[in-house]
Every structure is written in C-alpha cells, then in structure tokens.
Short mmCIF file of C-alpha atoms and ligand atoms in Angstrom, two decimals:
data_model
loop_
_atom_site.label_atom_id
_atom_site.label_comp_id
_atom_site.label_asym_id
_atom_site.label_seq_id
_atom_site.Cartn_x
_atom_site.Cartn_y
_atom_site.Cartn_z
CA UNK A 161 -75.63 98.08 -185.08
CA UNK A 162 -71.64 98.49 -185.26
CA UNK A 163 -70.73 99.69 -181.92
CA UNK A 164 -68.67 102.84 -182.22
CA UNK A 165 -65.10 102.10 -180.24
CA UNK A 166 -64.60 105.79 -179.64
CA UNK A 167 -67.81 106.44 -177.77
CA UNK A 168 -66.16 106.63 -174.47
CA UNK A 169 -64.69 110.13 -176.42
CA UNK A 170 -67.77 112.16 -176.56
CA UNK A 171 -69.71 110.46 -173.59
CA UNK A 172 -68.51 111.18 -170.50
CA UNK A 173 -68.74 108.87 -167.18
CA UNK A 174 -72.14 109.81 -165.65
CA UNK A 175 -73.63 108.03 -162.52
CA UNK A 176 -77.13 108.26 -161.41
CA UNK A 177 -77.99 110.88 -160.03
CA UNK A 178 -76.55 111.78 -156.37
CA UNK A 179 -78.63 113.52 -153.74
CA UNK A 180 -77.87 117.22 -152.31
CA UNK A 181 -75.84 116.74 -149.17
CA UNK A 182 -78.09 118.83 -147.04
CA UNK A 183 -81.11 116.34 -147.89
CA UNK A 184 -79.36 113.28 -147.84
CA UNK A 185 -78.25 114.52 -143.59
CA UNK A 186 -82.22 114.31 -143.51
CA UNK A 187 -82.64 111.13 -144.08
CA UNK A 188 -81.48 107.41 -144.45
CA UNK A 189 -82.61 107.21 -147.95
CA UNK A 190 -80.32 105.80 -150.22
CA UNK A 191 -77.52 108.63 -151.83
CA UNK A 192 -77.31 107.93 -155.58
CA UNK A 193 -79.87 107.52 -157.88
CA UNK A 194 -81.01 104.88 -161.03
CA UNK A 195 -79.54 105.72 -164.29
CA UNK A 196 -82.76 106.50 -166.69
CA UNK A 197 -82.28 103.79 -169.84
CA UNK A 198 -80.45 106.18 -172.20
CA UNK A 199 -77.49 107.18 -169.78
CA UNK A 200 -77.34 103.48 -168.75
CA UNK A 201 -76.92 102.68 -172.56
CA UNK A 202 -74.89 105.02 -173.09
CA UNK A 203 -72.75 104.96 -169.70
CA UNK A 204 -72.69 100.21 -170.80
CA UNK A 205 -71.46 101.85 -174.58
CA UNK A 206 -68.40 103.31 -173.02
CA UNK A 207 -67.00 99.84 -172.43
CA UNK A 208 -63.97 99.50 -174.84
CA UNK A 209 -64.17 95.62 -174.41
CA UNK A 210 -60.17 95.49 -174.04
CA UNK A 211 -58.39 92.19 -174.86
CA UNK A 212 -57.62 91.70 -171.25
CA UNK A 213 -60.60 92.49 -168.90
CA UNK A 214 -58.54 93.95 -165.94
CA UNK A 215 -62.41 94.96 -164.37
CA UNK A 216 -63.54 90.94 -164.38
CA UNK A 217 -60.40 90.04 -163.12
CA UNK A 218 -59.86 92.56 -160.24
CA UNK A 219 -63.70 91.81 -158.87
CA UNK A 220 -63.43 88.79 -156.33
CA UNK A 221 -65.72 87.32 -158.26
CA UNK A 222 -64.39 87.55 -161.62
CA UNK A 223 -68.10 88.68 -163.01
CA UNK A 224 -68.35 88.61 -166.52
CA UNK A 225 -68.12 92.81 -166.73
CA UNK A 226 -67.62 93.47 -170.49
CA UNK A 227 -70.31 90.51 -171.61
CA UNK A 228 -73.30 91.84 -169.20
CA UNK A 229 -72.65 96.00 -169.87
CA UNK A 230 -72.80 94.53 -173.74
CA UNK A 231 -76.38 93.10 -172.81
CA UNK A 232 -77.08 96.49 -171.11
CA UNK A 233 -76.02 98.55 -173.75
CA UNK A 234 -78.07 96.47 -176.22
CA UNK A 235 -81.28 97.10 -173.78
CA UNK A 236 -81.57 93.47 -172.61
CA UNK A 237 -82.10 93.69 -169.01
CA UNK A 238 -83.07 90.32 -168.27
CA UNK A 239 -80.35 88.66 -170.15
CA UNK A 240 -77.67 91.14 -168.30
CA UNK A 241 -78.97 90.15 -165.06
CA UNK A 242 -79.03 86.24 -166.15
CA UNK A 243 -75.63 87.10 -166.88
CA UNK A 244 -74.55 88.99 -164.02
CA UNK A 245 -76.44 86.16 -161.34
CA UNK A 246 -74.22 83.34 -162.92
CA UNK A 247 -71.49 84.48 -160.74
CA UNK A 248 -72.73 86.58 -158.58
CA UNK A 249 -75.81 86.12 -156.06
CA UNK A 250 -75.98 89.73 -154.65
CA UNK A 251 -75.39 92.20 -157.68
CA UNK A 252 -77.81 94.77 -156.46
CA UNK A 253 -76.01 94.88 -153.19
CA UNK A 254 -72.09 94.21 -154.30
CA UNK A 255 -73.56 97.34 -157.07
CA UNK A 256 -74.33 99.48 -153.78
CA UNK A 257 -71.54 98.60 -151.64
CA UNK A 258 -68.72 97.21 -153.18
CA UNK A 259 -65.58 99.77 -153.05
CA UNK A 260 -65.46 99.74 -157.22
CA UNK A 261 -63.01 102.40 -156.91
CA UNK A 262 -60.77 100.21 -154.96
CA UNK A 263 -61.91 97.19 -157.58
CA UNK A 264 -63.03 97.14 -160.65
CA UNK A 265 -63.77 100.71 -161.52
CA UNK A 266 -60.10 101.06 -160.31
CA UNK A 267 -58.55 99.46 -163.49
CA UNK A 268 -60.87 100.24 -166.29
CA UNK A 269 -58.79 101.29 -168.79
CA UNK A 270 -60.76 104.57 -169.00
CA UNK A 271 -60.12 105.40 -165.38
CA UNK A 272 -57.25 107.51 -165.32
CA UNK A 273 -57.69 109.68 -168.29
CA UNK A 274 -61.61 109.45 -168.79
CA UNK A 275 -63.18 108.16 -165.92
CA UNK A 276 -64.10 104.51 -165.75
CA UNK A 277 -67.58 102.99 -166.88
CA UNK A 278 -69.87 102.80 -164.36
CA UNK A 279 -69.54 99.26 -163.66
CA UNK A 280 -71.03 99.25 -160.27
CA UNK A 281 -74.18 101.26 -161.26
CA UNK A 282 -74.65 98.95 -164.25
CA UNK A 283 -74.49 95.77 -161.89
CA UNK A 284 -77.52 96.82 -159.63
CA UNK A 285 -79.56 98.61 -161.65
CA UNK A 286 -79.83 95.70 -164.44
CA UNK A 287 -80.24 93.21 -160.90
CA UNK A 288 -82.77 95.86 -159.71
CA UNK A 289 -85.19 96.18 -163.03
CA UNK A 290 -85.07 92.62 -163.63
CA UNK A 291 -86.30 91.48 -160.39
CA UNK A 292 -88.94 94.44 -159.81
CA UNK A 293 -90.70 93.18 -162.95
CA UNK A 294 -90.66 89.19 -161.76
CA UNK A 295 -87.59 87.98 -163.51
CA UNK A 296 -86.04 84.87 -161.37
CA UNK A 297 -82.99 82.63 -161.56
CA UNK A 298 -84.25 79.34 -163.97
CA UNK A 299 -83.67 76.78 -161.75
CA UNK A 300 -86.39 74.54 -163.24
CA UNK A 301 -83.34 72.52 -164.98
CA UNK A 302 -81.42 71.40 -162.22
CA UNK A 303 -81.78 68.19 -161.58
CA UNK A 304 -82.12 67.58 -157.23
CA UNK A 305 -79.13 65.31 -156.09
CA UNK A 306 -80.76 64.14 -153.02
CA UNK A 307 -77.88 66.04 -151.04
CA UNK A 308 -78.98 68.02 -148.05
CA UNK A 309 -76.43 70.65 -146.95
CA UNK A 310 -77.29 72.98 -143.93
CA UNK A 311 -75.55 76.57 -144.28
CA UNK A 312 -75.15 78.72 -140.73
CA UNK A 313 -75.38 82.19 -141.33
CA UNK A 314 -77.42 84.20 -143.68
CA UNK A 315 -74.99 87.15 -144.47
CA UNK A 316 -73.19 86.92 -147.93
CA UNK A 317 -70.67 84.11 -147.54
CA UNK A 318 -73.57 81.98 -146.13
CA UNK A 319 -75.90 83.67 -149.56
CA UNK A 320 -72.89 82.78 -151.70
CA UNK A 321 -72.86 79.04 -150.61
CA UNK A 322 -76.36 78.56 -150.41
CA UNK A 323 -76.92 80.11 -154.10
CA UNK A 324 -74.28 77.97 -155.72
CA UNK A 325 -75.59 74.68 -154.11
CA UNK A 326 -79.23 75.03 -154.87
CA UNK A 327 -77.95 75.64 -158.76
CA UNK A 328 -76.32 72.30 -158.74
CA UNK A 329 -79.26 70.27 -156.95
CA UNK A 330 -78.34 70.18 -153.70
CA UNK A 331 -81.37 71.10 -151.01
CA UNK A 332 -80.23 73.63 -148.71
CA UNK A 333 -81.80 74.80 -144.95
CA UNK A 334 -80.17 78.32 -143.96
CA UNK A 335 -80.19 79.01 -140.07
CA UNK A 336 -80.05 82.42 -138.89
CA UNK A 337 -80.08 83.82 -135.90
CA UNK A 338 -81.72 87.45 -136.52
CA UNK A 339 -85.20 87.65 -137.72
CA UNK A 340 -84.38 88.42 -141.10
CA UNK A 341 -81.44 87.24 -143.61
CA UNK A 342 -78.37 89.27 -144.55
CA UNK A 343 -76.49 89.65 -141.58
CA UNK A 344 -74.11 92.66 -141.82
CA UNK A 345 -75.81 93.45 -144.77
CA UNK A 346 -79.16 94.67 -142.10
CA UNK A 347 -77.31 95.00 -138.93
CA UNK A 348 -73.89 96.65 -139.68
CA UNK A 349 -74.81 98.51 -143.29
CA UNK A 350 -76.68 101.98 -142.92
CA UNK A 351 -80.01 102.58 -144.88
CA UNK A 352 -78.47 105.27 -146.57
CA UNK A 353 -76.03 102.83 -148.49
CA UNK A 354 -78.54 99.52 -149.05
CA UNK A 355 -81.78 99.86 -148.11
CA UNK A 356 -83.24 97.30 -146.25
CA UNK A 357 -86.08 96.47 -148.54
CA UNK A 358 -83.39 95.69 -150.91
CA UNK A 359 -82.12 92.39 -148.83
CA UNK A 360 -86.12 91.52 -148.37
CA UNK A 361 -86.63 91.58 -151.81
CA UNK A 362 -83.79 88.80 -152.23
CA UNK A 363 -85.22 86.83 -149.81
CA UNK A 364 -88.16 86.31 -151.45
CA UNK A 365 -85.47 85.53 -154.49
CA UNK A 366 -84.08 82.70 -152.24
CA UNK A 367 -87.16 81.24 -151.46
CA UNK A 368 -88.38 81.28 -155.12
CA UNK A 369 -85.11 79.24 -155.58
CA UNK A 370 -86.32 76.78 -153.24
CA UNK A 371 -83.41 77.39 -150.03
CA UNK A 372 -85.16 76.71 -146.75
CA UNK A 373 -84.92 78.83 -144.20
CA UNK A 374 -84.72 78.75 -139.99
CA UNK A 375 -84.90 82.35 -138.96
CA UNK A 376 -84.75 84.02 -135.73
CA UNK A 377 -82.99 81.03 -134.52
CA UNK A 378 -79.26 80.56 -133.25
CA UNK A 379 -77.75 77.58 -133.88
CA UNK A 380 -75.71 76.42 -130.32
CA UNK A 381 -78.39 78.07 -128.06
CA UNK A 382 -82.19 77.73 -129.35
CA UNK A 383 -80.69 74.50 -131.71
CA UNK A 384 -78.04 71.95 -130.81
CA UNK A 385 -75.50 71.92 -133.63
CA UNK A 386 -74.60 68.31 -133.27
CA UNK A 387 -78.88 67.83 -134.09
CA UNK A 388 -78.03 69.87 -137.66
CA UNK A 389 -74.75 68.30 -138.79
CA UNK A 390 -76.18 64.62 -138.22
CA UNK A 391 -79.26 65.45 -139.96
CA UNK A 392 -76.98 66.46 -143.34
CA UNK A 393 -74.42 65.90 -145.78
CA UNK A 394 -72.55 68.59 -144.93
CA UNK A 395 -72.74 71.98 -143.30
CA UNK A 396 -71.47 75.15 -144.07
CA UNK A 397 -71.03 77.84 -141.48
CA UNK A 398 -70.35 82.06 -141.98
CA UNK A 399 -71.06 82.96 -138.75
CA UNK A 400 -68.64 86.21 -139.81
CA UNK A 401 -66.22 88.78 -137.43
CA UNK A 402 -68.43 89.73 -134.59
CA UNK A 403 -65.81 90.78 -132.19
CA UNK A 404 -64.77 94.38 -132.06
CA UNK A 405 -61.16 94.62 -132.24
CA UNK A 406 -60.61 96.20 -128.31
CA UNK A 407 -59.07 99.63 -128.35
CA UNK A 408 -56.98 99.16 -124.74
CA UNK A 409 -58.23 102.66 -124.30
CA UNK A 410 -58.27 103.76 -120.57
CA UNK A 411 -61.89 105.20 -119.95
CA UNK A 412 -63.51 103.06 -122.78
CA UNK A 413 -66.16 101.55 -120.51
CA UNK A 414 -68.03 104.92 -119.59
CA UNK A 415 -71.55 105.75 -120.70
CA UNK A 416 -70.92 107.46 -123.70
CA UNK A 417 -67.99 105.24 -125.53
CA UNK A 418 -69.95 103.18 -128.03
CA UNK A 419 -68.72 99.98 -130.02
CA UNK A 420 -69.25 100.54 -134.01
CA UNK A 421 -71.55 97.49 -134.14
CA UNK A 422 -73.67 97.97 -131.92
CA UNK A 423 -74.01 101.73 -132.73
CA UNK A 424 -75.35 100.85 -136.37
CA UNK A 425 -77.37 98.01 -135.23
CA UNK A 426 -79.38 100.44 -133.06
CA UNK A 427 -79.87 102.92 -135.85
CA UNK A 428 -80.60 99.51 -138.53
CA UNK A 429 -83.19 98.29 -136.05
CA UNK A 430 -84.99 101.41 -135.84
CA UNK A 431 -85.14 101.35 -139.73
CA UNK A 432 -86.28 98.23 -140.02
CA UNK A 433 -88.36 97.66 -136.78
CA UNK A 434 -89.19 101.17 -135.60
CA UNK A 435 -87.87 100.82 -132.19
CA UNK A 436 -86.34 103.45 -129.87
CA UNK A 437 -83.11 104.63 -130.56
CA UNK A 438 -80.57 104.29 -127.32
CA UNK A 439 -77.89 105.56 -129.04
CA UNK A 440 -79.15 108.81 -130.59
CA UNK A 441 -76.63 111.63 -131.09
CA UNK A 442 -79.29 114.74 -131.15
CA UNK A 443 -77.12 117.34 -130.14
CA UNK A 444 -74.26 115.84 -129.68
CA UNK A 445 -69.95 116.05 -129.79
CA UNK A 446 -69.31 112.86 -131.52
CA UNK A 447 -65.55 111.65 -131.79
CA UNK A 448 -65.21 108.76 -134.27
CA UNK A 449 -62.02 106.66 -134.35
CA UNK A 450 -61.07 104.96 -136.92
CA UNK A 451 -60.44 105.05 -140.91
CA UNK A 452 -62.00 102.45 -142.42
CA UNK A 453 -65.91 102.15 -144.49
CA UNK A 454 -67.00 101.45 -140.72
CA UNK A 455 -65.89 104.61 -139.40
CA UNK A 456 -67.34 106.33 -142.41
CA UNK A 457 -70.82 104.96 -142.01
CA UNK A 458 -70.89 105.75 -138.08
CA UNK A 459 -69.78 109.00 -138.54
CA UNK A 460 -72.40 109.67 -141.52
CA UNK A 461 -75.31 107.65 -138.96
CA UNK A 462 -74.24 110.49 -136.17
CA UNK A 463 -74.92 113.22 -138.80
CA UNK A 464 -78.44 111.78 -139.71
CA UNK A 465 -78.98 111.68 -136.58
CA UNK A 466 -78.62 115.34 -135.60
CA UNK A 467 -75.05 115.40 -134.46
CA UNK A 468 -74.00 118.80 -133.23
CA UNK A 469 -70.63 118.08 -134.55
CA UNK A 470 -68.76 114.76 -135.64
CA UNK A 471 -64.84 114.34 -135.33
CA UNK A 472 -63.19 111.10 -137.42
CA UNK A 473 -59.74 110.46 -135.20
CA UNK A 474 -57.81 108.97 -137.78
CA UNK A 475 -53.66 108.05 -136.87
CA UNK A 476 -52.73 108.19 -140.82
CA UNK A 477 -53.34 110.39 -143.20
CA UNK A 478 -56.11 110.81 -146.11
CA UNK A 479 -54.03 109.18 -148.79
CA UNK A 480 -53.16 106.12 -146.36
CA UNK A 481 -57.08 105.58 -145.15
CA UNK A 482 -58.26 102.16 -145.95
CA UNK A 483 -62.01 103.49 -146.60
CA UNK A 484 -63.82 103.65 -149.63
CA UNK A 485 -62.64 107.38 -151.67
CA UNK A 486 -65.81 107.83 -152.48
CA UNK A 487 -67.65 107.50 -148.95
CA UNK A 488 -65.15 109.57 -147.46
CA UNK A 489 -65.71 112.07 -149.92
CA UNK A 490 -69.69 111.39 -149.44
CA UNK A 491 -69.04 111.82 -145.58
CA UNK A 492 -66.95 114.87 -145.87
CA UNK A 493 -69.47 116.94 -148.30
CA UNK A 494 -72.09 115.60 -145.50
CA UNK A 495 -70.27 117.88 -142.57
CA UNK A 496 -67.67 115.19 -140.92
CA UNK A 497 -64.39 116.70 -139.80
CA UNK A 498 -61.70 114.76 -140.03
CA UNK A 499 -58.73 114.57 -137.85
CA UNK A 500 -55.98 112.93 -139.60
CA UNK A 501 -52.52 111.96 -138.38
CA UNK A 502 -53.91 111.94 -134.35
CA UNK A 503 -54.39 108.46 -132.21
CA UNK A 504 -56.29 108.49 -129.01
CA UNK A 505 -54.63 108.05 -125.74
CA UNK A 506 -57.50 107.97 -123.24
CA UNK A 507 -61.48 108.28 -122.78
CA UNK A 508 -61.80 111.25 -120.59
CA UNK A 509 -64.87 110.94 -118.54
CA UNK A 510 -66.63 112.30 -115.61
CA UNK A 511 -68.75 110.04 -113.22
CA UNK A 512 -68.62 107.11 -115.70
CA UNK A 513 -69.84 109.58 -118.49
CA UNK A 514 -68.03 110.71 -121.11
CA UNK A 515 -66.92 114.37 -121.31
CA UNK A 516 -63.32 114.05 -123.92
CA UNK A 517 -60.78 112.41 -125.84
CA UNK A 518 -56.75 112.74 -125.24
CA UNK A 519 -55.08 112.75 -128.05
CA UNK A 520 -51.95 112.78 -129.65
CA UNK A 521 -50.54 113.99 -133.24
CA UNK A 522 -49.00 111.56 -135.20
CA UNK A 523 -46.02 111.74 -138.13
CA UNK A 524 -45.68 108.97 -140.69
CA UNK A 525 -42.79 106.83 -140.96
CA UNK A 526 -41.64 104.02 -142.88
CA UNK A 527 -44.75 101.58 -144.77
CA UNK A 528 -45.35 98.77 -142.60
CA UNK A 529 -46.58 94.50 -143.79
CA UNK A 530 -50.06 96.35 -145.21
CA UNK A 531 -47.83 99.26 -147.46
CA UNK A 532 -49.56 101.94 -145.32
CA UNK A 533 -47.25 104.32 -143.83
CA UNK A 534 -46.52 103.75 -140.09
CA UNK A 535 -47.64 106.78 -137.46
CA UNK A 536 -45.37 107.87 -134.50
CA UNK A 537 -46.55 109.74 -132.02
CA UNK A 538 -45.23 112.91 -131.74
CA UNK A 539 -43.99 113.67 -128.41
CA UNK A 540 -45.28 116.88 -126.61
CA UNK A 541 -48.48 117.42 -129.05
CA UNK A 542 -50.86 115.82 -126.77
CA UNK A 543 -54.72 117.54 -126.61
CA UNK A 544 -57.56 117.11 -125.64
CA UNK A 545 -60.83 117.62 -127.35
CA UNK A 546 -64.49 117.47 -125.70
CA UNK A 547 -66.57 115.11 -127.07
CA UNK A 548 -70.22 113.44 -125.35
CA UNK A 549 -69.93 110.12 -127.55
CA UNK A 550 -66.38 108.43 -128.57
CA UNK A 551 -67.61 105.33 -131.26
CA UNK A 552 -65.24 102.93 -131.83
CA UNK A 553 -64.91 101.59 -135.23
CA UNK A 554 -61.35 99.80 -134.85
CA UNK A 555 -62.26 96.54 -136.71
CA UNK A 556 -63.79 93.66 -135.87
CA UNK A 557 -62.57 89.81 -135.76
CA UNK A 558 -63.95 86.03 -135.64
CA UNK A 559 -64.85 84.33 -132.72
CA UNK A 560 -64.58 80.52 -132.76
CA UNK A 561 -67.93 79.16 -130.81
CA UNK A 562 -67.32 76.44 -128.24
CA UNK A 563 -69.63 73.90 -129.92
CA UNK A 564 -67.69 74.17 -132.82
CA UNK A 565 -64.10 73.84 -131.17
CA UNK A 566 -65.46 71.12 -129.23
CA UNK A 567 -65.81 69.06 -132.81
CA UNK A 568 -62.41 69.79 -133.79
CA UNK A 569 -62.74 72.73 -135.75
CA UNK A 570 -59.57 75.30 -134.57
CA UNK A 571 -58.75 78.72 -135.32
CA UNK A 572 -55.76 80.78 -135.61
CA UNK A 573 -54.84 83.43 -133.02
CA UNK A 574 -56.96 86.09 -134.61
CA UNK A 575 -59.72 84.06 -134.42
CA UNK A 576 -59.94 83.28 -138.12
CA UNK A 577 -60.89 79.07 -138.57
CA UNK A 578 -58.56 77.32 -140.78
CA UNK A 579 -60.62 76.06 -143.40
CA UNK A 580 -57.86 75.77 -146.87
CA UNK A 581 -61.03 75.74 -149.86
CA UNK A 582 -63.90 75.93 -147.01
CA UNK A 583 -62.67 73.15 -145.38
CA UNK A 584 -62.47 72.67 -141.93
CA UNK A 585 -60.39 69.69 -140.21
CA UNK A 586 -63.73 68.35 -139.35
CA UNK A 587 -65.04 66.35 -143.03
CA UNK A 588 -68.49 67.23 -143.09
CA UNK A 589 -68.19 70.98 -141.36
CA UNK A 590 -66.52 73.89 -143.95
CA UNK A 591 -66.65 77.39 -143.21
CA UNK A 592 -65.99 80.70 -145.31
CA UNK A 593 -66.63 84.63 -145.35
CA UNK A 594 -65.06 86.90 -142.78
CA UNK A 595 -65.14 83.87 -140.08
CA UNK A 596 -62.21 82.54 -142.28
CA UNK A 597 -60.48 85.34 -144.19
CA UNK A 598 -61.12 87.85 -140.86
CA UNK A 599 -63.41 91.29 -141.15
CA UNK A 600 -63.34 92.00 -145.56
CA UNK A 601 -65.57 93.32 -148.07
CA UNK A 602 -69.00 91.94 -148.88
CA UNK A 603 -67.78 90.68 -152.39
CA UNK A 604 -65.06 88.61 -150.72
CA UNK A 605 -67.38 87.00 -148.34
CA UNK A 606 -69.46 86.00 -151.08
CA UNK A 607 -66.72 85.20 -153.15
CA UNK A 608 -65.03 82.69 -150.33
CA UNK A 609 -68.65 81.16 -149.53
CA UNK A 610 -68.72 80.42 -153.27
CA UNK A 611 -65.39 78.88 -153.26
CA UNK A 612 -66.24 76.56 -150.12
CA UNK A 613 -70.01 75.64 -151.85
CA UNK A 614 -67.24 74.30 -154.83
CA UNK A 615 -65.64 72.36 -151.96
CA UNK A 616 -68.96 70.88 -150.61
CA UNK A 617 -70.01 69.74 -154.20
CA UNK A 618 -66.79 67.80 -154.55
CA UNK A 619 -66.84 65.99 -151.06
CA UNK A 620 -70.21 64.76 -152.11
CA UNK A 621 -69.22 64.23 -155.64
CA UNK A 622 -71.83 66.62 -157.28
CA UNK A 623 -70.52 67.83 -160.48
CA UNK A 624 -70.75 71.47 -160.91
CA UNK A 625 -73.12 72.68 -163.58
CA UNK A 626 -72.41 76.62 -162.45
CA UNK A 627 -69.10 77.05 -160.50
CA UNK A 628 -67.71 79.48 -158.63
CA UNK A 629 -64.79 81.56 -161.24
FE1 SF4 B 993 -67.29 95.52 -159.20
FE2 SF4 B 993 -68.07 94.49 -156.85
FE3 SF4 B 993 -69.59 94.17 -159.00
FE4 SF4 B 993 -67.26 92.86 -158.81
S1 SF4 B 993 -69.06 92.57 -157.51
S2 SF4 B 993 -68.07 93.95 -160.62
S3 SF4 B 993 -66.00 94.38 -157.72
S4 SF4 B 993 -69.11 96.12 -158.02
#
C-alpha cells in the first residue's frame, strides 16, 4: 500500500501510555507504557523518510531510524528488530534511557512544529516483542576465527564490544565483577526507568549468542589480569567512571551526606536482591545537588521512597540543566522542588549528623568551554535550608587501576585512558565507554565499545562482516 506522506498531518505524536504521577511515587515500576500495534503503526507512519536522515545521524550509533520504523509500520516486528540489532546491541534499553530529546527525537523534522515520531518508543518496543516471543540474533552464519578476545566489564561499552566480536567469529569471555551483567545499567539506573528483568532477559540473549561469561568476579583481585591477557588475543576493558567527582564541601563526611552511586545502588540492590535498605529516606528533608539525569533519578528514588520533601540544588538555571527535559519534567510532576541558580557552600551538621545545607544564590554570566552560562555567586544572599540527607550527584570520573598502569596503559588527568580507536599504548589491551570518553550516555558507551571491537578485528586481521557505523 502507497504510504500517505501527509500522515504525520492528521496523526498526532502519541507515546505509550504514561503512568499517573501519584502511582508511579508508589512504586519502581517502569513510567511509560507499550504502544498497542495500531498507535505503533501509526506513530512508525509518521516518518516522512526525509532525504537526509538527521535522526540516524544524530544517534551515536547512526541506527538505521527511517528503514526499521518502515518495518514497524508495515507490522514486521522481527525484521525491525533484525534491523535495529545490526547496529545496535541494547535497543530496548538505549529505547528506555537514551535522552531522544537531546538526540534523535531532537531533529526529526516533525519536532518543532508537530512533534517528532516516537523514535525511542519504536526502538524498544519492536526489541521488546521480538525477543518475548523467542526471536534471536542469526549467528548460525558466522564463521569462528579461532580468535579469543576477553572483554572486562559487562556494562554497555563492554556489551557493545562483545556483541560486535561474536558477529564476526571471534569467541569472547566477559568478566564482571557484580553478580549480574550491565553494570550502570543495574547498579546506577532506577527500576522505574529500566527494569531490571529487562538486562536479565539480554543476558540470556548473550549467552544464546554464544559470549562466555565470568560473573561475580573482579578481575585484579579474585583474577590476576596478567593470567587473562596471556590467555588471549586481545582484551578489551570498560571498567567505566566509578569515581564521584568530590564536592570540596566542608561537612560532606557526616552521617547523612550520601554519594549518588552508592545511594542508587542501595535502592537497585533491594530491587533486585531484596535486601535492607541503609539509605531509606522515609520521612525525610532530602537536598539533592546537582543537574544532571543522576540528580534526577536520586531525587525521583527519595520520592519512592517516602521522602517528606526533596530539594534539587542546582547553580544554573532550568534552560542551562544538562538533564534529560523529559525526566526533569517526569521528576517535577512527581513532587521535586527545584532550586535553581543556588550552589552549596557547606554541609551543616550536628554531632557528625546532618541537620542543613548553606547556600548561596547564584546569577549567570557569560557561557563558558560547555556553552552553558557561567553562575556567580551573589554576594550577601547566603541561606540556609534544613535538610536530614544532602546526596551528591556531582558527576563521576575514571579511575585507572594499578594493574593496568603497571602494563603501560596511562591516563589523562581526569582519569580518562588514552586509547585513540580503543587502543591503548599497550598492543593487545584497548579500552572504551566512559573509562575513555569520561562519565556519558549509555548510547555513547556502546557506541565507543563498538568502535574499539572495529579496532580489535583489525589488529587480528578479522574482516568485518557487521561493523560498527
Ligand atoms: Fe535514539 Fe538512542 Fe535509539 Fe539512537 S540509540 S535511535 S539516540 S533512542
């Protein structure tokens, strides 16, 4: 059937649908629905299949948008999510939490005037359908190499590498340190944006693929590194940004003052293991700092968890947040207050506990290197405001280990290993994700572990059947 170009005219953009927020506070449940078939069809129809596909070029991974929402809109699931796993290893996850507004929902031609197509929503439901009724990757045509490659890591650079190299032959063995794979993905990411079913489900993908995996085991503690890169060809590490950037702040070390991390990995292990909360906020002033996603999903965990009242500290404004639009929005209808254009000066505390926050108001100057405007404090408008918990949610960086800078491997002063392509100055050890670029998105990890799986294919002179774009 003739597809009709002006579609977009009489059908609106429509996403599945979101929860209330006074039930989605209740829970950790995911917020936003499936599309049911027709709106999908009808959202994939809305696609004007422009000459130049801004979407597919502004998504790190340069997915093939207009070809698989084509599939979608014709009802072919399974070829959509053939499609849509060709360059991209995750799509029910980079669906969920990609920033779309900030990438390729951002310049869909439709955007401004109409609202863009629901790229996103189209990218894990067709991943989501197709694997709940048994579809897997066809890897039953690649022919093996006889390369073995170890990848350190399981978060999304070290999924992106792994994924790429087991389509072109090579065997892969995945260590990872936590019990289960993912890595940010189950420790930093609340339920209520990926569930963690979600990443088990693509586990079992994995496997089906034939990666190998050493769980629950960390590589320069429980498993001598040197052991792993003599046993292979090559080994890939995204061991990712698990430093919080330190806020200075006087009064930071009381009971009370909680890093981001480890505040989400509390509430993510009670999800997924059912163990006792030690951070719970029941009743509680919260004060968040920060303006980024990470801010937004501690603030939105505090809520869930019975927060008597949650503050985001924020030195900008809303227009100059890094975050997500749409989670701040999601966080705002939830009940956070936001504090814009104040920095903190000190943790006020009482016998090592917490009781306040100093603060100060902030004006905004001149953009600084990242375009955002600067703040300067304003002098004479310092406050303070009570608060029983202060998370900090400041950032986080890489942290070369010393078995690895003992090989040769170096990083720059913000941590961040110097690995050009995924390669490190060591030959046989590259590197990619967040432990190379610094903290980023989840699409960029995956993107940059796809990029340095390209790089491990050349050094053994494999060549690529699928590449990365
Ligand atoms: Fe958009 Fe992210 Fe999917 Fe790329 S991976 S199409 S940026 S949602």
């Amino acid at each position: 059937m003739m597809k009709d170009p002006l579609h977009y005219l009489s059908v609106p953009r429509q996403t599945g649908a979101v929860v209330p927020a006074a039930e989605r506070v209740t829970q950790f449940k995911e917020v936003q629905a499936r599309q049911g078939e027709e709106v999908r069809e009808d959202q994939a129809k809305r696609c004007l299949d422009c000459g130049t596909p801004y979407c597919q070029w502004k998504c790190p991974l340069h997915n093939a948008i207009p070809r698989w929402l084509e599939l979608a809109a014709e009802g072919r699931i399974t070829d959509a999510a053939e499609l849509a796993h060709q360059t991209n290893p995750l799509p029910e996850v980079c669906g969920r939490v990609c920033p779309q507004d900030r990438l390729c929902e951002s310049v869909c031609t439709l955007n401004d005037e109409f609202g863009a197509v629901t790229i996103g929503q189209v990218e894990r439901d067709i991943a989501d359908l197709a694997l709940d009724a048994g579809w897997r990757p066809d890897l039953s045509f690649v022919a093996k190499t006889g390369f073995k490659v170890a990848v350190i890591g399981a978060g999304p650079a070290g999924i992106g590498c792994a994924d790429l190299l087991v389509r072109n032959g090579v065997e892969v063995t995945l260590y990872e340190a936590e019990a289960s794979i993912g890595g940010l993905l189950v420790t930093g990411i609340p339920g209520f944006k990926l569930e963690k079913d979600i990443v088990a489900r693509r586990f079992e993908v994995l496997k089906d693929m034939g990666v190998n995996f050493v769980l629950g085991t960390s590589v320069g503690k429980d498993i001598d590194f040197k052991a792993i890169l003599d046993s292979h060809d090559a080994v890939f590490l995204g061991l990712g940004a698990p430093r919080s950037v330190d806020s200075g702040l006087e009064g930071s070390e009381a009971q009370g003052c909680l890093e981001a991390a480890h505040y989400l990995y509390d509430q993510n292990l009670k999800l997924m293991q059912d163990t006792s909360l030690h951070f719970d906020q029941l009743g509680k002033k919260v004060v968040v700092i920060g303006g980024g996603d990470t801010a937004m999903d501690c603030s939105r965990t505090a809520l869930r968890q019975g927060a008597d009242s949650v503050t985001l500290l924020y030195r900008r404004d809303r227009a100059n947040m890094p975050g997500s639009p749409k989670e701040v929005r999601f966080a705002e209808e939830e009940g956070l207050k936001f504090a814009f254009c104040h920095q903190p000066l000190a943790v006020l505390t009482e016998d090592g506990k917490v009781t306040g926050i100093r603060v100060q108001e902030t004006m905004l100057g001149a953009p600084d290197a990242s375009g955002r405007r600067r703040p300067e404090p304003v002098p004479g408008s310092e406050r303070d405001l009570e608060a029983d918990t202060v998370i900090l949610a400041l950032g986080f960086r890489p942290q070369l280990p010393a078995w690895l800078s003992e090989l040769g491997v170096v990083a720059d002063e913000a941590g961040r290993v110097l690995a050009p392509d995924g390669r490190t100055l060591h030959p046989k050890i590259f590197a990619g994700g967040d432990m190379v670029l610094g903290a980023d998105l989840v699409v960029t990890a995956i993107a940059n572990g796809r990029k340095a799986a390209m790089g491990i294919l050349a050094k053994l002179g494999v060549t690529a059947g699928v590449t990365a774009a």
